[in-house]
Amino acid sequence: DTAVSQTPKYLVTQMGNDKSIKCEQNLGHDTMYWYKQDSKKFLKIMFSYNNKELIINETVPNRFSPKSPDKAHLNLHINSLELGDSAVYFCASSPLSGGYSYEQYFGPGTRLTVT
Amino acid sequence: GENVEQHPSTLSVQEGDSAVIKCTYSDSASNYFPWYKQELGKRPQLIIDIRSNVGEKKDQRIAVTLNKTAKHFSLHITETQPEDSAVYFCAASKTGGFKTIFGAGTRLFVKA
C-alpha cells in the first residue's frame, strides 16, 4: 500500500497553461505539506495544512492555490505557469500529536517541466 | 528569519571511512531535528531524528549529536558503503510542527 501518492509523476506543459497535481495519504495523518525542490535539490516548504485548514503559506505567488477537500487529500493548482516553476514538487504528510513534530512521509514527487 | 545551514555541500569518502555532516540552526525554539536521505530520483526518507531533550542518538551505523547551546547538530555515518551515496538533508522544526526548515543538502559519494 502506497502511503503518500501523487499524480501525475511527470508533467510537461507550456508557459501560460494551468495544471494541477493531486496528493493523497492513507496514513491517517492530520498535517499535509507541499514542497518545491529546485534543480539544486533545495527543498523549500510552500504550504502546510492541518485538518484541511491552511496553516502556512510561505510567500508563494498566488498563482499557486492549494486545496484540501478532506484530511487525506491536498491538491495543488498552478495558474499561468512560468519557466521558473519547473521543479520537482513533493507532497508530504505527518502526524501531529500534542503539538510535537514527527517524521514527514513524502510522496514520490511530480516533475514539472515548463517549456 | 529561521534558517538551517548545512556543510559540506559535497562529501566524497572511501568505502569503509566515516562521513560527518554538520548543521546549524538559527531558531533557538527548534526542538526536533530529523535527517532525511534522498537517493537519485527518489523521495526523501527519514533515517534518524533527535529531539532537544537528548544529546545523542544512535541507530546501527548512523548517529546524530545535538549541541543546543551552540545550536549545532551533526550526522555521523560509520563504515560507509556505496549504497550510502545519496543527498542528505538536515532539518529543524519546533512545537507546533507546521513548518520544517531544511538545510541545503549534502551530496555524499562513497567510492568503492
Short mmCIF file of C-alpha atoms in Angstrom, two decimals:
data_model
loop_
_atom_site.label_atom_id
_atom_site.label_comp_id
_atom_site.label_asym_id
_atom_site.label_seq_id
_atom_site.Cartn_x
_atom_site.Cartn_y
_atom_site.Cartn_z
CA ASP A 1 0.00 0.00 0.00
CA THR A 2 1.39 3.38 -1.00
CA ALA A 3 1.44 5.72 1.99
CA VAL A 4 1.60 9.05 0.14
CA SER A 5 0.79 9.10 -3.56
CA GLN A 6 0.94 11.87 -6.13
CA THR A 7 -0.32 12.17 -9.67
CA PRO A 8 0.97 12.75 -12.21
CA LYS A 9 4.60 11.70 -11.83
CA TYR A 10 5.68 13.80 -14.80
CA LEU A 11 4.08 16.92 -16.19
CA VAL A 12 5.34 18.73 -19.29
CA THR A 13 3.46 21.84 -20.31
CA GLN A 14 3.85 25.21 -21.96
CA MET A 15 4.14 28.61 -20.37
CA GLY A 16 0.81 30.19 -19.57
CA ASN A 17 -1.05 26.91 -19.06
CA ASP A 18 -2.86 25.87 -15.88
CA LYS A 19 -2.15 22.49 -14.29
CA SER A 20 -2.99 20.52 -11.17
CA ILE A 21 -1.13 17.96 -9.06
CA LYS A 22 -3.03 15.62 -6.77
CA CYS A 23 -1.86 14.14 -3.49
CA GLU A 24 -3.41 11.51 -1.24
CA GLN A 25 -2.21 9.90 2.00
CA ASN A 26 -3.65 6.80 3.65
CA LEU A 27 -1.74 7.16 6.91
CA GLY A 28 -4.45 8.99 8.83
CA HIS A 29 -2.18 11.99 9.34
CA ASP A 30 -3.56 15.39 10.25
CA THR A 31 -0.96 17.51 8.53
CA MET A 32 -0.02 17.72 4.87
CA TYR A 33 2.55 19.80 3.02
CA TRP A 34 3.71 20.87 -0.39
CA TYR A 35 7.41 21.32 -1.07
CA LYS A 36 9.27 22.57 -4.13
CA GLN A 37 12.67 21.06 -4.94
CA ASP A 38 14.64 23.02 -7.48
CA SER A 39 17.46 21.86 -9.74
CA LYS A 40 19.99 22.39 -6.94
CA LYS A 41 17.99 19.97 -4.77
CA PHE A 42 16.97 22.66 -2.30
CA LEU A 43 13.74 21.64 -0.51
CA LYS A 44 11.54 24.60 0.22
CA ILE A 45 8.21 24.44 2.00
CA MET A 46 5.31 26.04 0.15
CA PHE A 47 2.20 25.22 2.18
CA SER A 48 1.18 23.41 5.35
CA TYR A 49 -2.35 22.21 6.03
CA ASN A 50 -3.72 20.85 9.28
CA ASN A 51 -7.12 19.17 9.29
CA LYS A 52 -7.97 20.75 5.93
CA GLU A 53 -7.03 24.24 7.11
CA LEU A 54 -4.20 26.30 5.64
CA ILE A 55 -1.63 26.99 8.35
CA ILE A 56 1.46 28.08 6.45
CA ASN A 57 1.70 29.91 3.14
CA GLU A 58 5.38 30.52 2.62
CA THR A 59 5.25 33.62 0.38
CA VAL A 60 4.23 31.56 -2.60
CA PRO A 61 2.83 33.51 -5.61
CA ASN A 62 -0.94 33.46 -5.66
CA ARG A 63 -0.79 31.59 -8.98
CA PHE A 64 -0.37 28.56 -6.70
CA SER A 65 -3.59 27.55 -4.99
CA PRO A 66 -3.71 24.51 -2.72
CA LYS A 67 -6.98 22.81 -1.88
CA SER A 68 -7.70 20.23 0.78
CA PRO A 69 -11.12 18.63 0.27
CA ASP A 70 -10.51 16.36 3.26
CA LYS A 71 -7.70 15.36 5.62
CA ALA A 72 -6.38 12.71 3.25
CA HIS A 73 -6.05 14.91 0.17
CA LEU A 74 -4.09 18.03 -0.67
CA ASN A 75 -4.08 19.17 -4.27
CA LEU A 76 -2.05 21.93 -5.89
CA HIS A 77 -3.35 24.01 -8.76
CA ILE A 78 -0.98 26.28 -10.65
CA ASN A 79 -2.21 29.05 -12.95
CA SER A 80 -0.31 30.78 -15.74
CA LEU A 81 2.74 28.54 -15.50
CA GLU A 82 6.16 30.18 -15.83
CA LEU A 83 9.57 28.76 -16.74
CA GLY A 84 10.71 29.24 -13.14
CA ASP A 85 8.00 26.88 -11.92
CA SER A 86 9.95 23.95 -13.39
CA ALA A 87 10.92 21.78 -10.42
CA VAL A 88 10.00 18.62 -8.57
CA TYR A 89 7.01 19.11 -6.29
CA PHE A 90 6.71 16.86 -3.27
CA CYS A 91 3.65 16.31 -1.17
CA ALA A 92 4.23 15.09 2.39
CA SER A 93 2.23 14.24 5.47
CA SER A 94 2.96 13.82 9.15
CA PRO A 95 1.13 13.13 12.37
CA LEU A 96 0.92 15.96 14.84
CA SER A 97 0.35 14.76 18.36
CA GLY A 98 0.29 17.17 21.25
CA GLY A 99 1.79 19.81 19.01
CA TYR A 100 5.02 17.83 18.63
CA SER A 101 6.65 17.40 15.24
CA TYR A 102 7.15 13.95 13.81
CA GLU A 103 8.62 12.35 10.71
CA GLN A 104 7.31 13.54 7.39
CA TYR A 105 6.34 10.96 4.79
CA PHE A 106 6.97 12.17 1.28
CA GLY A 107 5.18 11.29 -1.91
CA PRO A 108 7.16 10.17 -4.98
CA GLY A 109 7.27 13.69 -6.40
CA THR A 110 5.91 15.30 -9.55
CA ARG A 111 8.50 16.55 -12.02
CA LEU A 112 7.05 19.65 -13.66
CA THR A 113 8.72 20.96 -16.80
CA VAL A 114 7.51 24.24 -18.27
CA THR A 115 8.64 24.95 -21.83
CA GLY B 1 14.19 34.53 9.84
CA GLU B 2 14.52 30.82 10.52
CA ASN B 3 17.46 29.24 8.78
CA VAL B 4 19.35 25.94 8.73
CA GLU B 5 22.86 25.91 7.33
CA GLN B 6 24.39 22.63 6.23
CA HIS B 7 28.00 21.75 5.42
CA PRO B 8 29.64 20.46 3.37
CA SER B 9 27.60 20.66 0.18
CA THR B 10 29.54 17.73 -1.29
CA LEU B 11 31.42 14.97 0.52
CA SER B 12 33.42 12.18 -1.06
CA VAL B 13 34.74 9.32 1.07
CA GLN B 14 36.29 5.92 0.53
CA GLU B 15 34.18 2.89 1.34
CA GLY B 16 34.65 1.98 4.98
CA ASP B 17 35.54 5.50 6.07
CA SER B 18 33.33 7.71 8.23
CA ALA B 19 31.30 10.67 6.99
CA VAL B 20 30.22 13.67 9.05
CA ILE B 21 27.67 16.28 8.01
CA LYS B 22 27.12 19.38 10.14
CA CYS B 23 24.15 21.71 10.52
CA THR B 24 23.48 24.92 12.39
CA TYR B 25 20.04 26.29 13.13
CA SER B 26 19.01 29.83 13.96
CA ASP B 27 15.71 29.47 15.87
CA SER B 28 16.51 28.61 19.49
CA ALA B 29 12.92 27.35 19.91
CA SER B 30 13.63 24.46 17.50
CA ASN B 31 13.29 21.14 19.30
CA TYR B 32 13.01 18.46 16.62
CA PHE B 33 15.86 17.64 14.25
CA PRO B 34 15.29 14.98 11.56
CA TRP B 35 17.71 13.79 8.91
CA TYR B 36 16.46 12.66 5.52
CA LYS B 37 18.21 10.66 2.82
CA GLN B 38 17.26 11.18 -0.81
CA GLU B 39 18.57 8.75 -3.39
CA LEU B 40 18.72 9.81 -7.02
CA GLY B 41 15.22 10.21 -8.44
CA LYS B 42 13.56 9.12 -5.21
CA ARG B 43 11.68 10.78 -2.38
CA PRO B 44 13.38 11.98 0.83
CA GLN B 45 13.11 9.41 3.63
CA LEU B 46 13.82 9.78 7.32
CA ILE B 47 16.93 7.97 8.51
CA ILE B 48 17.21 9.27 12.06
CA ASP B 49 15.86 12.08 14.22
CA ILE B 50 16.61 13.63 17.58
CA ARG B 51 14.67 15.80 20.00
CA SER B 52 16.16 18.58 22.05
CA ASN B 53 15.92 16.67 25.33
CA VAL B 54 18.75 14.31 24.29
CA GLY B 55 22.29 14.97 23.16
CA GLU B 56 22.95 11.89 21.07
CA LYS B 57 21.12 9.09 19.32
CA LYS B 58 22.49 6.07 17.51
CA ASP B 59 21.00 3.54 15.10
CA GLN B 60 23.49 0.96 13.84
CA ARG B 61 26.00 2.83 11.62
CA ILE B 62 24.23 6.19 11.94
CA ALA B 63 24.39 8.60 14.85
CA VAL B 64 23.24 12.15 15.42
CA THR B 65 24.58 14.57 18.02
CA LEU B 66 22.98 17.78 19.21
CA ASN B 67 24.54 20.78 20.94
CA LYS B 68 21.66 23.04 21.95
CA THR B 69 23.90 25.74 23.35
CA ALA B 70 25.78 26.14 20.09
CA LYS B 71 22.69 25.32 18.00
CA HIS B 72 24.62 22.65 16.12
CA PHE B 73 23.69 19.12 15.18
CA SER B 74 25.62 16.56 13.17
CA LEU B 75 25.11 13.29 11.34
CA HIS B 76 27.79 10.63 11.62
CA ILE B 77 27.88 7.62 9.30
CA THR B 78 30.47 4.96 10.10
CA GLU B 79 31.76 2.17 7.85
CA THR B 80 30.29 3.83 4.78
CA GLN B 81 29.06 1.67 1.93
CA PRO B 82 28.37 2.55 -1.73
CA GLU B 83 24.62 2.39 -1.02
CA ASP B 84 25.06 5.29 1.40
CA SER B 85 25.66 7.51 -1.64
CA ALA B 86 22.77 10.00 -1.73
CA VAL B 87 21.80 13.54 -0.80
CA TYR B 88 21.33 14.04 2.94
CA PHE B 89 19.18 16.81 4.38
CA CYS B 90 19.15 18.07 7.93
CA ALA B 91 16.05 19.88 9.14
CA ALA B 92 14.68 21.67 12.17
CA SER B 93 11.22 22.37 13.49
CA LYS B 94 9.58 23.39 16.75
CA THR B 95 6.49 22.53 18.74
CA GLY B 96 3.53 23.24 16.53
CA GLY B 97 5.34 21.37 13.77
CA PHE B 98 3.74 23.04 10.82
CA LYS B 99 6.95 24.32 9.35
CA THR B 100 10.14 22.35 8.87
CA ILE B 101 13.19 24.20 7.66
CA PHE B 102 15.56 22.08 5.58
CA GLY B 103 19.27 22.55 5.08
CA ALA B 104 20.55 22.85 1.53
CA GLY B 105 21.62 19.20 1.38
CA THR B 106 24.92 17.32 1.26
CA ARG B 107 25.70 15.11 -1.69
CA LEU B 108 27.63 12.11 -0.33
CA PHE B 109 29.68 9.95 -2.66
CA VAL B 110 31.07 6.69 -1.31
CA LYS B 111 33.77 5.29 -3.57
CA ALA B 112 34.17 1.53 -3.68
#
